[in-house]
Tab-separated table of C-alpha atoms and ligand atoms in Angstrom:
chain	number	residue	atom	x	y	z
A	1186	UNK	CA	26.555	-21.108	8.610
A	1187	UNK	CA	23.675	-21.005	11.305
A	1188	UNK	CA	20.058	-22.300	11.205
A	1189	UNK	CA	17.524	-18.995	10.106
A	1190	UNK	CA	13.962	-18.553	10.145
A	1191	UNK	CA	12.518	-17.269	6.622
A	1192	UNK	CA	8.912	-16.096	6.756
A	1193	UNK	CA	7.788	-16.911	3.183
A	1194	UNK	CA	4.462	-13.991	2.405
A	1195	UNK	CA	2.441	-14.017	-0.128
A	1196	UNK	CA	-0.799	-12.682	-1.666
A	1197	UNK	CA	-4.112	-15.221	-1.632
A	1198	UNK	CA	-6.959	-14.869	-3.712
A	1199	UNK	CA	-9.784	-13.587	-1.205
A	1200	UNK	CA	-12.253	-11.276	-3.169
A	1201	UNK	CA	-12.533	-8.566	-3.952
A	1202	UNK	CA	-9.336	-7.532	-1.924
A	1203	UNK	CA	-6.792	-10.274	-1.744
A	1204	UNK	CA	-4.811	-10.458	2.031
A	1205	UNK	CA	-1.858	-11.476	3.110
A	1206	UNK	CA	-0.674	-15.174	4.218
A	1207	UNK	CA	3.012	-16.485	5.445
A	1208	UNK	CA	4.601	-19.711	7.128
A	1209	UNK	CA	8.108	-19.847	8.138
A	1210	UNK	CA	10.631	-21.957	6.776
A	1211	UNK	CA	14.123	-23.129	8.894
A	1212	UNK	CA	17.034	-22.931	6.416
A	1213	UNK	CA	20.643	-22.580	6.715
A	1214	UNK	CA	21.678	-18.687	7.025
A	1215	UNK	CA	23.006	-15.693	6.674
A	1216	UNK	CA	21.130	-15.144	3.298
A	1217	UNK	CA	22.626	-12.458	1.297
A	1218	UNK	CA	21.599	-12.528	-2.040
A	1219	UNK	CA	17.824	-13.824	-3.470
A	1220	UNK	CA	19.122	-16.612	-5.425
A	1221	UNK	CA	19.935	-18.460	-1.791
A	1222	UNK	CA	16.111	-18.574	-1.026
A	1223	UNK	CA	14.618	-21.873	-2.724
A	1224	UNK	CA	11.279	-21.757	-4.178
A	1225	UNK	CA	8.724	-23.507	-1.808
A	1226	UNK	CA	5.074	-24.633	-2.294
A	1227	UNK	CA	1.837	-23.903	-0.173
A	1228	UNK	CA	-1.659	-25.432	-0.530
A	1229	UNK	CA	-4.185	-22.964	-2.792
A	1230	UNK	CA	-7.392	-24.554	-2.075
A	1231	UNK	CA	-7.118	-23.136	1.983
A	1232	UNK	CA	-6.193	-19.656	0.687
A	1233	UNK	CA	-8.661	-19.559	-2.498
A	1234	UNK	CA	-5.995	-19.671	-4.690
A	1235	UNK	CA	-6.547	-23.758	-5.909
A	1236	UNK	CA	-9.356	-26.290	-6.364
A	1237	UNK	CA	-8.902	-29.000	-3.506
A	1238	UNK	CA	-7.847	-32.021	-6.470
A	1239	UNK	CA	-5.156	-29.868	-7.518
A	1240	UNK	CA	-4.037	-27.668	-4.736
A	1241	UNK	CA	-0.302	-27.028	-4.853
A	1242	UNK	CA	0.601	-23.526	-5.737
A	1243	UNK	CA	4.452	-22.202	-5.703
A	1244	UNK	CA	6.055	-19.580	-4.740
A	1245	UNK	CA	8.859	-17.305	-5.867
A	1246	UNK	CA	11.056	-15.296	-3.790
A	1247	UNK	CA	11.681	-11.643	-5.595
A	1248	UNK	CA	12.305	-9.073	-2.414
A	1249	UNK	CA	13.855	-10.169	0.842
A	1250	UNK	CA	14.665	-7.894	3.893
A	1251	UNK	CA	15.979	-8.187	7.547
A	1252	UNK	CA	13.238	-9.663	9.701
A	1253	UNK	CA	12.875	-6.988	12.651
A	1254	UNK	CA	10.324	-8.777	14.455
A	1255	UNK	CA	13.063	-12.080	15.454
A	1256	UNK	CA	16.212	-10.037	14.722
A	1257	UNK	CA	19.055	-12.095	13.651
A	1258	UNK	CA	20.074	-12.559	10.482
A	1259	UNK	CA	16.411	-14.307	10.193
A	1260	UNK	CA	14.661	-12.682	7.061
A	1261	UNK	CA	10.907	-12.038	5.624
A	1262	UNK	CA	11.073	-13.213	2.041
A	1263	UNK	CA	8.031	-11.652	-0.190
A	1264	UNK	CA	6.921	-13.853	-3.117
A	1265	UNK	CA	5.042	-14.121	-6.614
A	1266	UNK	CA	2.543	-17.259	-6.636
A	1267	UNK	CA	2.869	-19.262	-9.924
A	1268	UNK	CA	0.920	-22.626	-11.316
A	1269	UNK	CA	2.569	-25.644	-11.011
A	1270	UNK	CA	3.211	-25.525	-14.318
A	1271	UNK	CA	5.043	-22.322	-13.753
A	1272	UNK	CA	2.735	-19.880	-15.129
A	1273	UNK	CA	1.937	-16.445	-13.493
A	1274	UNK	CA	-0.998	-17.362	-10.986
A	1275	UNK	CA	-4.309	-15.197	-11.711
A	1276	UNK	CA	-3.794	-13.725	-7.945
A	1277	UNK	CA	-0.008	-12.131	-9.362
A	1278	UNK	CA	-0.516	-9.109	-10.192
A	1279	UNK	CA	2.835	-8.278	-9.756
A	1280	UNK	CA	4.115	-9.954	-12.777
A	1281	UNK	CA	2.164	-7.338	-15.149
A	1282	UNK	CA	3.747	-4.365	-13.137
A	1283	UNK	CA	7.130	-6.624	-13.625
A	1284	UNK	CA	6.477	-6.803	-17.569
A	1285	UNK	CA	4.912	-3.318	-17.983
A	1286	UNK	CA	8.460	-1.939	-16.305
A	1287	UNK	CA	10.431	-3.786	-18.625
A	1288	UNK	CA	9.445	-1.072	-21.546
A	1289	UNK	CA	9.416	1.752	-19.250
A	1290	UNK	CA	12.465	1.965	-16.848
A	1291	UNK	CA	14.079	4.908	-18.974
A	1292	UNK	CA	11.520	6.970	-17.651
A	1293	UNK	CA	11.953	6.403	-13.926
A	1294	UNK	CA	8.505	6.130	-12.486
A	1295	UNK	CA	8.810	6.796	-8.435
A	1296	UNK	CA	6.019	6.539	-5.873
A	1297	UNK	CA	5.343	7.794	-2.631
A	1298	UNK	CA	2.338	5.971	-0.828
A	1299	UNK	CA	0.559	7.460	1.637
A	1300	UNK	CA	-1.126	3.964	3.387
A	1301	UNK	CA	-3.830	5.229	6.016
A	1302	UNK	CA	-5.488	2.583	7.977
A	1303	UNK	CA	-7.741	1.628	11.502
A	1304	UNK	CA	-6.831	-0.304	14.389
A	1305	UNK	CA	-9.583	-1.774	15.823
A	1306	UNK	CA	-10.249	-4.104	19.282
A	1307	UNK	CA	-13.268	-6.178	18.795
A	1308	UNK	CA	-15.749	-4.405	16.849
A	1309	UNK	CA	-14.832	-0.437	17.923
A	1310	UNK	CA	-11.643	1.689	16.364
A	1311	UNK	CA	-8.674	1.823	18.766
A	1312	UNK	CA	-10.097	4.390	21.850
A	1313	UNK	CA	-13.431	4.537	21.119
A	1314	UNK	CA	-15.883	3.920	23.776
A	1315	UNK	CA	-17.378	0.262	23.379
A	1316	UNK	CA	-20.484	1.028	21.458
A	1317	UNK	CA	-20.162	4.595	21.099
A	1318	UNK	CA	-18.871	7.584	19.242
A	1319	UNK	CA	-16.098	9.685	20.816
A	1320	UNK	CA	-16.334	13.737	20.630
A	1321	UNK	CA	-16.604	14.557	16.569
A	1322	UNK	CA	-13.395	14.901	14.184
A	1323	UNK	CA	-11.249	17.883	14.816
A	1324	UNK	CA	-8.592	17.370	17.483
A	1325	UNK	CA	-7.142	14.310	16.148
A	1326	UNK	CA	-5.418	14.450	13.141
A	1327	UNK	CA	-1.811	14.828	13.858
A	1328	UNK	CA	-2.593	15.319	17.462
A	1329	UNK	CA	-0.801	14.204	21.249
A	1330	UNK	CA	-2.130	13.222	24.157
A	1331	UNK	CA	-4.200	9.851	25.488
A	1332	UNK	CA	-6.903	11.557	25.032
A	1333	UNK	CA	-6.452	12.301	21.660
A	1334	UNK	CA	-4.547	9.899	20.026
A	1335	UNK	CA	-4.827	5.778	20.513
A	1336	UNK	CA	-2.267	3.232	19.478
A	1337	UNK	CA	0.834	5.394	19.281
A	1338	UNK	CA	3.410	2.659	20.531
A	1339	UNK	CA	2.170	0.016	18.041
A	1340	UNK	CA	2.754	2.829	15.304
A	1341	UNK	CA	6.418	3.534	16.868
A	1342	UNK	CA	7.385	0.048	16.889
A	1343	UNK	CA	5.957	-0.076	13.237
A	1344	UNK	CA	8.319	2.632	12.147
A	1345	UNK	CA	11.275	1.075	13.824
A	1346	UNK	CA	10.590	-1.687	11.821
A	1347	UNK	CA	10.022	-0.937	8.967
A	1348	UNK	CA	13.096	0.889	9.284
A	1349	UNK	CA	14.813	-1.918	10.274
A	1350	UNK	CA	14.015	-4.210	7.269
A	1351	UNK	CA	15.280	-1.203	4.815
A	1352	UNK	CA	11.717	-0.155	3.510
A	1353	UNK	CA	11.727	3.264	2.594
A	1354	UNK	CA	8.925	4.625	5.170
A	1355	UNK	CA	9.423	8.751	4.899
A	1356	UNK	CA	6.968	9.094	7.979
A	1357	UNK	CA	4.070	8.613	9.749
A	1358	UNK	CA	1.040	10.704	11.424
A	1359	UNK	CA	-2.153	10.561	13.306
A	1360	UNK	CA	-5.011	10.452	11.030
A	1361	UNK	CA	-8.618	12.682	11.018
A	1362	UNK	CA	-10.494	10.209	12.506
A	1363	UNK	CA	-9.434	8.817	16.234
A	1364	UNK	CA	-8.123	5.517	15.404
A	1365	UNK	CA	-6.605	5.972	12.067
A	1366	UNK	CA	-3.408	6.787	12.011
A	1367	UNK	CA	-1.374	6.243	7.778
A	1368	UNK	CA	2.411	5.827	7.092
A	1369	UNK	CA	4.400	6.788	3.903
A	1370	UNK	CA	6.485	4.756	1.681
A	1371	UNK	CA	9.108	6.317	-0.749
A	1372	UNK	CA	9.387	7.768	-3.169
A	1373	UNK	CA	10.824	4.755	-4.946
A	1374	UNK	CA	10.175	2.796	-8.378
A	1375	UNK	CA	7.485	0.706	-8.873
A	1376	UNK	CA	8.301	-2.286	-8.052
A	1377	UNK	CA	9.757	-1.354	-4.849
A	1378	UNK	CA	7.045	0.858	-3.644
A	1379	UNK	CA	4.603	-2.567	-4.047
A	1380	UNK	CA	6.947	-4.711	-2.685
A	1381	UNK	CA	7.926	-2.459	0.307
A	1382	UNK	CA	3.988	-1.376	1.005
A	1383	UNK	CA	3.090	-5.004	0.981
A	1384	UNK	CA	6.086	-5.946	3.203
A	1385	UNK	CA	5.258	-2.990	5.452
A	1386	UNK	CA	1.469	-3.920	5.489
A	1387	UNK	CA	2.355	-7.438	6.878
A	1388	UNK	CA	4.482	-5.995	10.094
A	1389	UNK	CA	1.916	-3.670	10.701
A	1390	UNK	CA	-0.512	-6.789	11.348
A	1391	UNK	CA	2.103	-8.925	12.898
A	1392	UNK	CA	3.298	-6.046	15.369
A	1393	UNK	CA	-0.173	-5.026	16.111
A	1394	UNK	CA	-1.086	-8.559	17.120
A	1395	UNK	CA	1.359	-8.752	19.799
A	1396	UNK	CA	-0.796	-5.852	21.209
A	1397	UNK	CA	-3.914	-7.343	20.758
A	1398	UNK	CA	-5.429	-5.145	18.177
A	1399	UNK	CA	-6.192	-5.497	14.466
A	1400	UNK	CA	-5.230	-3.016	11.419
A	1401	UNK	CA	-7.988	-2.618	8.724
A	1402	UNK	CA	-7.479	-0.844	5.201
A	1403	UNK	CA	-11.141	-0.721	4.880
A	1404	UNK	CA	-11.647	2.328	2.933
A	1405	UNK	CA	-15.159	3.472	5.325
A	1406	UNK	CA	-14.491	1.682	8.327
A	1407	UNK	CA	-17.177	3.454	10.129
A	1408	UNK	CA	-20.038	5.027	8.083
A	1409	UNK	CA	-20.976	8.500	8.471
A	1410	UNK	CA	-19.326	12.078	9.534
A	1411	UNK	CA	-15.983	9.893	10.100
A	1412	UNK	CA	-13.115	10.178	7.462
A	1413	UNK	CA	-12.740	7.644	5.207
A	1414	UNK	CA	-8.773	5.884	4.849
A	1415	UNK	CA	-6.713	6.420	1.468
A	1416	UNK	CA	-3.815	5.303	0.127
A	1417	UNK	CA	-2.562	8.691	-1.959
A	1418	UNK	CA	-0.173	7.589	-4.314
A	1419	UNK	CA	2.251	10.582	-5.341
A	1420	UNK	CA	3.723	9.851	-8.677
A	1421	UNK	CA	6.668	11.004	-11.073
A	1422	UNK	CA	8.600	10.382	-13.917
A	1423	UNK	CA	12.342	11.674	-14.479
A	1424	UNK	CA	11.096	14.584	-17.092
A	1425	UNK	CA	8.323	15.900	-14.627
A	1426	UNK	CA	11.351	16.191	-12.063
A	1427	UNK	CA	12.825	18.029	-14.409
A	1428	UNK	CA	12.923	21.857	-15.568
A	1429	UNK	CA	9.752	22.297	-17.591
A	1430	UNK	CA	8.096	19.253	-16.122
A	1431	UNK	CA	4.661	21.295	-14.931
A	1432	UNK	CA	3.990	21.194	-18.235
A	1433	UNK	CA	4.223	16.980	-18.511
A	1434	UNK	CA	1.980	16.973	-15.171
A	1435	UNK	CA	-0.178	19.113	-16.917
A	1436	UNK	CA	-0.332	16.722	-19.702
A	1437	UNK	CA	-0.698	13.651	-17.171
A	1438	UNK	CA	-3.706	15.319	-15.342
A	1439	UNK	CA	-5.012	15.397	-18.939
A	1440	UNK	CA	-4.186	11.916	-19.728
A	1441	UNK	CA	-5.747	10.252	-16.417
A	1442	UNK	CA	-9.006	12.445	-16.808
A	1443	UNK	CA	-9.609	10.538	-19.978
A	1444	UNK	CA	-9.515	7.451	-18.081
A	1445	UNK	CA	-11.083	7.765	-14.781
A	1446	UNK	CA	-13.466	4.657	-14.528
A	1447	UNK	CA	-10.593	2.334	-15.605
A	1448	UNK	CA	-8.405	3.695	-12.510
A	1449	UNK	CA	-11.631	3.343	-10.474
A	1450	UNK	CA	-11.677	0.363	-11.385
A	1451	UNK	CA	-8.694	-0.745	-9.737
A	1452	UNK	CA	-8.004	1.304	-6.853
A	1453	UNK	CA	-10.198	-0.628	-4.289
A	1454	UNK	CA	-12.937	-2.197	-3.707
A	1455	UNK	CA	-15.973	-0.229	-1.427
A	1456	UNK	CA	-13.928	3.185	-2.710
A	1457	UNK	CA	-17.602	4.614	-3.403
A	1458	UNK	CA	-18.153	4.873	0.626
A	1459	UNK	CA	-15.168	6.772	0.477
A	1460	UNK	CA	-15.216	9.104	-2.716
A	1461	UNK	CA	-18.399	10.969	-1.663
A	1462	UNK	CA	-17.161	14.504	-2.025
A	1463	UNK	CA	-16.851	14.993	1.564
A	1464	UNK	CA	-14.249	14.659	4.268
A	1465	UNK	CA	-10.786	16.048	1.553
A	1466	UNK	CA	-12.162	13.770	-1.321
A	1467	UNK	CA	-13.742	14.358	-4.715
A	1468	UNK	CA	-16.866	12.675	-5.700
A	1469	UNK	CA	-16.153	8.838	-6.977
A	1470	UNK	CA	-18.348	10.534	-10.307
A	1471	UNK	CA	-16.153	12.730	-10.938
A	1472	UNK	CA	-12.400	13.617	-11.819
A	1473	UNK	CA	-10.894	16.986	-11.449
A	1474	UNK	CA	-7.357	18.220	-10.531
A	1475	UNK	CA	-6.022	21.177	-9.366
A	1476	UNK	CA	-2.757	22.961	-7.416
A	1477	UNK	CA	-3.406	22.042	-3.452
A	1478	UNK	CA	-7.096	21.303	-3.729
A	1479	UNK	CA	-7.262	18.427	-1.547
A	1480	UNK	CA	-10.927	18.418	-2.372
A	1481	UNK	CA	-9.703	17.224	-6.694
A	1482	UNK	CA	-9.327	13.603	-7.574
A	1483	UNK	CA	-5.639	14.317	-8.264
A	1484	UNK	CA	-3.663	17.220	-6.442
A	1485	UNK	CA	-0.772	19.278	-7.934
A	1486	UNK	CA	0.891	19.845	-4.617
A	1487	UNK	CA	1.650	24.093	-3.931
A	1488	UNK	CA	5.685	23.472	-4.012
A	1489	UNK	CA	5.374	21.376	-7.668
A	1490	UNK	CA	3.921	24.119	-8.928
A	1491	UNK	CA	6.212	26.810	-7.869
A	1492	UNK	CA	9.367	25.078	-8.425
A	1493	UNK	CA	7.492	24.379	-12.013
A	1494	UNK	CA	8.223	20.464	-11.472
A	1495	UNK	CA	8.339	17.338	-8.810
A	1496	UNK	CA	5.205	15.046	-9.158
A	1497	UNK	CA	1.054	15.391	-8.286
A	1498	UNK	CA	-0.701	13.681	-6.009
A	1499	UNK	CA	-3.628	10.802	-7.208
A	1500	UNK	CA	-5.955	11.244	-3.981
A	1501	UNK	CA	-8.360	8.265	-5.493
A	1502	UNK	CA	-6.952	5.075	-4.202
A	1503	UNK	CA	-8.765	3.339	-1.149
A	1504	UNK	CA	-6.648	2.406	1.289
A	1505	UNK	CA	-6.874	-1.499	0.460
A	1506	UNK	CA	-5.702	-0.645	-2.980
A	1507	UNK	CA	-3.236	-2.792	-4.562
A	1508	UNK	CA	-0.046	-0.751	-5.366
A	1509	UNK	CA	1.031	-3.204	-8.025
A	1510	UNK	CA	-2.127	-2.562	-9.778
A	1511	UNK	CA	-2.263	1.258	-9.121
A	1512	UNK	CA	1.477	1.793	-10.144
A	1513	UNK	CA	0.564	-0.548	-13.291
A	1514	UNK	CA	-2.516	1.686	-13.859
A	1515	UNK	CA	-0.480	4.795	-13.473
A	1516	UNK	CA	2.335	4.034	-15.703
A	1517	UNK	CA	-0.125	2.565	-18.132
A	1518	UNK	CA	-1.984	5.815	-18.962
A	1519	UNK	CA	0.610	8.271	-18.626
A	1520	UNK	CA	4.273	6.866	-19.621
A	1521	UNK	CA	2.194	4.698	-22.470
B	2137	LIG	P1	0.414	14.883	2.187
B	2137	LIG	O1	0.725	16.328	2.285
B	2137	LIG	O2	-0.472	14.579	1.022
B	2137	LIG	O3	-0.104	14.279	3.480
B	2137	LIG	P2	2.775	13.160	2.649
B	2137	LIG	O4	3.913	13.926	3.204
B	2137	LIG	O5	2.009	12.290	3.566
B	2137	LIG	O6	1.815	14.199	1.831
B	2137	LIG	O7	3.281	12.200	1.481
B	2137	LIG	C1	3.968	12.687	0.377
B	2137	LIG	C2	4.539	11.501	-0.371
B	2137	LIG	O8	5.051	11.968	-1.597
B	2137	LIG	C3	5.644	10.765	0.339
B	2137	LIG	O9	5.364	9.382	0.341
B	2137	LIG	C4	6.873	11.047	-0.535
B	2137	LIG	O10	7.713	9.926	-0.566
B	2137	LIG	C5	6.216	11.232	-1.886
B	2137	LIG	N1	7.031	11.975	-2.861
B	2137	LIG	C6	7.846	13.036	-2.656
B	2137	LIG	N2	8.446	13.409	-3.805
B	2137	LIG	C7	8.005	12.563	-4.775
B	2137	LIG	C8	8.257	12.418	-6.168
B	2137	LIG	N3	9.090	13.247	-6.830
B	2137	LIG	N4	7.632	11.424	-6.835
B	2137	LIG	C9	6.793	10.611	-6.207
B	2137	LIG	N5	6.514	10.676	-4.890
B	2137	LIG	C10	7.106	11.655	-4.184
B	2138	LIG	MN1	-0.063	12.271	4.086
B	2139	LIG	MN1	-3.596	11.165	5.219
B	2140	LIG	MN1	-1.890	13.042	0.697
C-alpha cells in the first residue's frame, strides 16, 4: 500500500454549457476496483451548483482510469454530483442516460464521437497572426507542415494519453479551419462514450495548459468563412449491425426527422452559428438525411449502405454538446 493522488472531476452548473472542475485527493493506493474510491464533497455555491447557506454538494465516483498526466498507479476518478440528501443533482445528467440504459441494454446502443475543437493563445486560434486572418480554408484540414498545421505535439501527447488511461480514442486529424484540430472516441455504449469523452475533454485542457494554450468547444469560434466545430455522433444498435439493418437506419432517419427541434434542443448551445447550411452542415431549420451527403443533418455513411448495415452519422451536435444528453436523446427517439 502506497500514498496515490486521485483527481476527483466533475461537471458544474455554468449555463448554458456546464464545464469541467477537479481537486485532487491523497489516498492510500493501488486502486483497483471503484468501490475503493470514497465519496467526497465539494462546495456548490463557487461552481454554481449550491446557494452559499447550503453549499455542500457530493460526489460519486462511477468511471476511474490510469492518470497519464502523474503516471503511477495515481488515477482520475470521474463523478455524478448528488444533493446532500442524496438525490440526483439538477447538473447530472448522467443519471437519466444511467436510468434510460437500464430498459435498453438488449439493444446495444454504441457511439463513436467525433469531438472537434480550437486551441487558442490569448484571443487568436493556435497560428494565426495576432489580429489577423491567415490565407483562407483549404490546405489545412488533415494537412503537415508548420505552416499548415499548429499545435500538433499538444494533440500527440493528447492521444498518448488518452491511450494511456484506456479511453477508446480511434484517431485524430487536423481540422478545416487552422487551429482546429477533433479526436474520435469509440464506438462504445453509452455510458462509456460520455464518460470517456468527458474524461478525454479534461486531459485535453490539462495537457494543453502545460503548453500554454487553451482548447475551446465553441461551436463558431470565429464568425464568418471559417468552419464551425462539431461533435458527430455515429450511432448503432445491434440489429442495424446486423443483416437487413439499412432498413432499421432507414426507419431511424425516419424516427429522428419527426423530432428535430427536441434534438436541437439539446445538442449545444450557439449550434445556430454553426448549422447555417454552409461549411459540410445542413441548415439548423432543417433536417434531411442521405447516403454520404455531408451537407444532410444525419449522414448514412457510403460503406453502411453497401454492406446494407453498420450505423449513420448525426452531423447536428455542436461541439460543446453533452454526450450524456445526446446519447439519451438518441436512444430516446429511436430504441423507444
Ligand atoms: P468521418 O468520416 O465522419 O470524419 P470518423 O472516422 O472521424 O468519420 O469517425 C467515425 C466514427 O464512427 C468513429 O468514432 C467510430 O468509432 C464510429 N463508428 C464506427 N462504427 C460504428 C458503429 N457501428 N456504431 C457507432 N459508431 C461507429
Ligand atoms: Mn471525423
Ligand atoms: Mn471533423
Ligand atoms: Mn463526421
Amino acid at each position: 500500500m502506497s500514498k496515490i493522488k486521485a483527481e476527483y472531476i466533475w461537471m458544474d452548473g455554468h449555463t448554458p454549457t456546464q464545464k469541467l472542475r477537479s481537486k485532487t485527493t491523497v489516498i492510500n493506493g493501488p486502486i483497483t476496483n471503484l468501490e475503493q474510491l470514497s465519496d467526497w464533497g465539494f462546495d456548490g455555491s463557487s461552481t454554481m451548483q449550491a446557494e452559499g447557506h447550503a453549499s455542500d454538494c457530493l460526489l460519486k465516483p462511477v468511471y476511474f482510469c490510469p492518470d497519464p498526466i502523474r503516471g503511477g498507479d495515481n488515477v482520475l476518478v470521474l463523478c455524478e454530483v448528488f444533493n446532500p440528501d442524496g438525490s440526483v443533482h439538477r447538473s447530472n445528467t448522467r443519471a437519466a442516460l444511467r436510468e434510460l440504459m437500464e430498459n435498453h441494454e438488449s439493444q446495444e446502443p454504441w457511439f463513436g464521437i467525433e469531438q472537434e475543437y480550437t486551441f487558442f493563445t490569448g484571443r487568436s486560434p493556435l497560428g494565426w497572426p495576432e489580429g489577423g486572418y491567415p490565407a483562407p480554408q483549404g490546405p489545412f484540414y488533415c494537412g503537415v507542415g508548420a505552416d499548415e498545421v499548429f499545435g500538433r505535439e499538444i494533440v500527440e501527447e493528447h492521444m498518448s494519453a488518452c491511450i494511456e488511461a484506456g479511453i477508446n480514442i480511434s484517431g485524430i486529424n487536423a481540422e478545416v479551419m487552422p487551429g482546429q484540430w477533433e479526436f474520435q472516441v469509440g464506438p462504445v455504449g453509452a455510458l462509456a462514450a460520455g464518460d470517456e469523452v468527458w474524461v478525454a475533454r479534461w486531459l485535453l485542457y490539462r495537457i494543453a495548459e502545460d503548453f500554454g494554450v487553451s482548447a475551446t468547444l465553441h461551436p463558431k469560434p470565429v464568425k464568418g468563412d471559417w468552419n464551425g466545430a462539431g461533435a458527430h455522433t455515429n450511432f448503432s444498435t445491434k440489429s442495424m449491425r446486423s443483416d437487413g439493418g439499412i432498413d432499421v437506419i432507414v426507419d431511424a432517419c425516419e424516427k429522428l426527422s419527426k423530432k428535430h427541434d427536441e434534438h436541437i434542443a439539446v445538442y449545444g448551445a450557439h449550434n445556430e452559428e454553426r448549422l447555417t447550411g454552409l461549411h459540410e452542415t445542413c441548415s439548423i431549420k432543417e433536417f434531411r438525411y442521405g447516403v454520404s451527403d455531408r451537407g444532410a443533418s444525419i449522414r448514412i455513411p457510403m460503406a453502411t449502405q453497401n454492406n446494407g448495415k453498420g450505423y449513420l452519422e448525426d452531423r447536428r451536435p455542436a461541439a460543446n454538446m453533452d454526450p450524456y444528453k445526446v446519447c439519451a436523446k438518441l436512444i430516446e427517439t429511436v430504441c423507444e
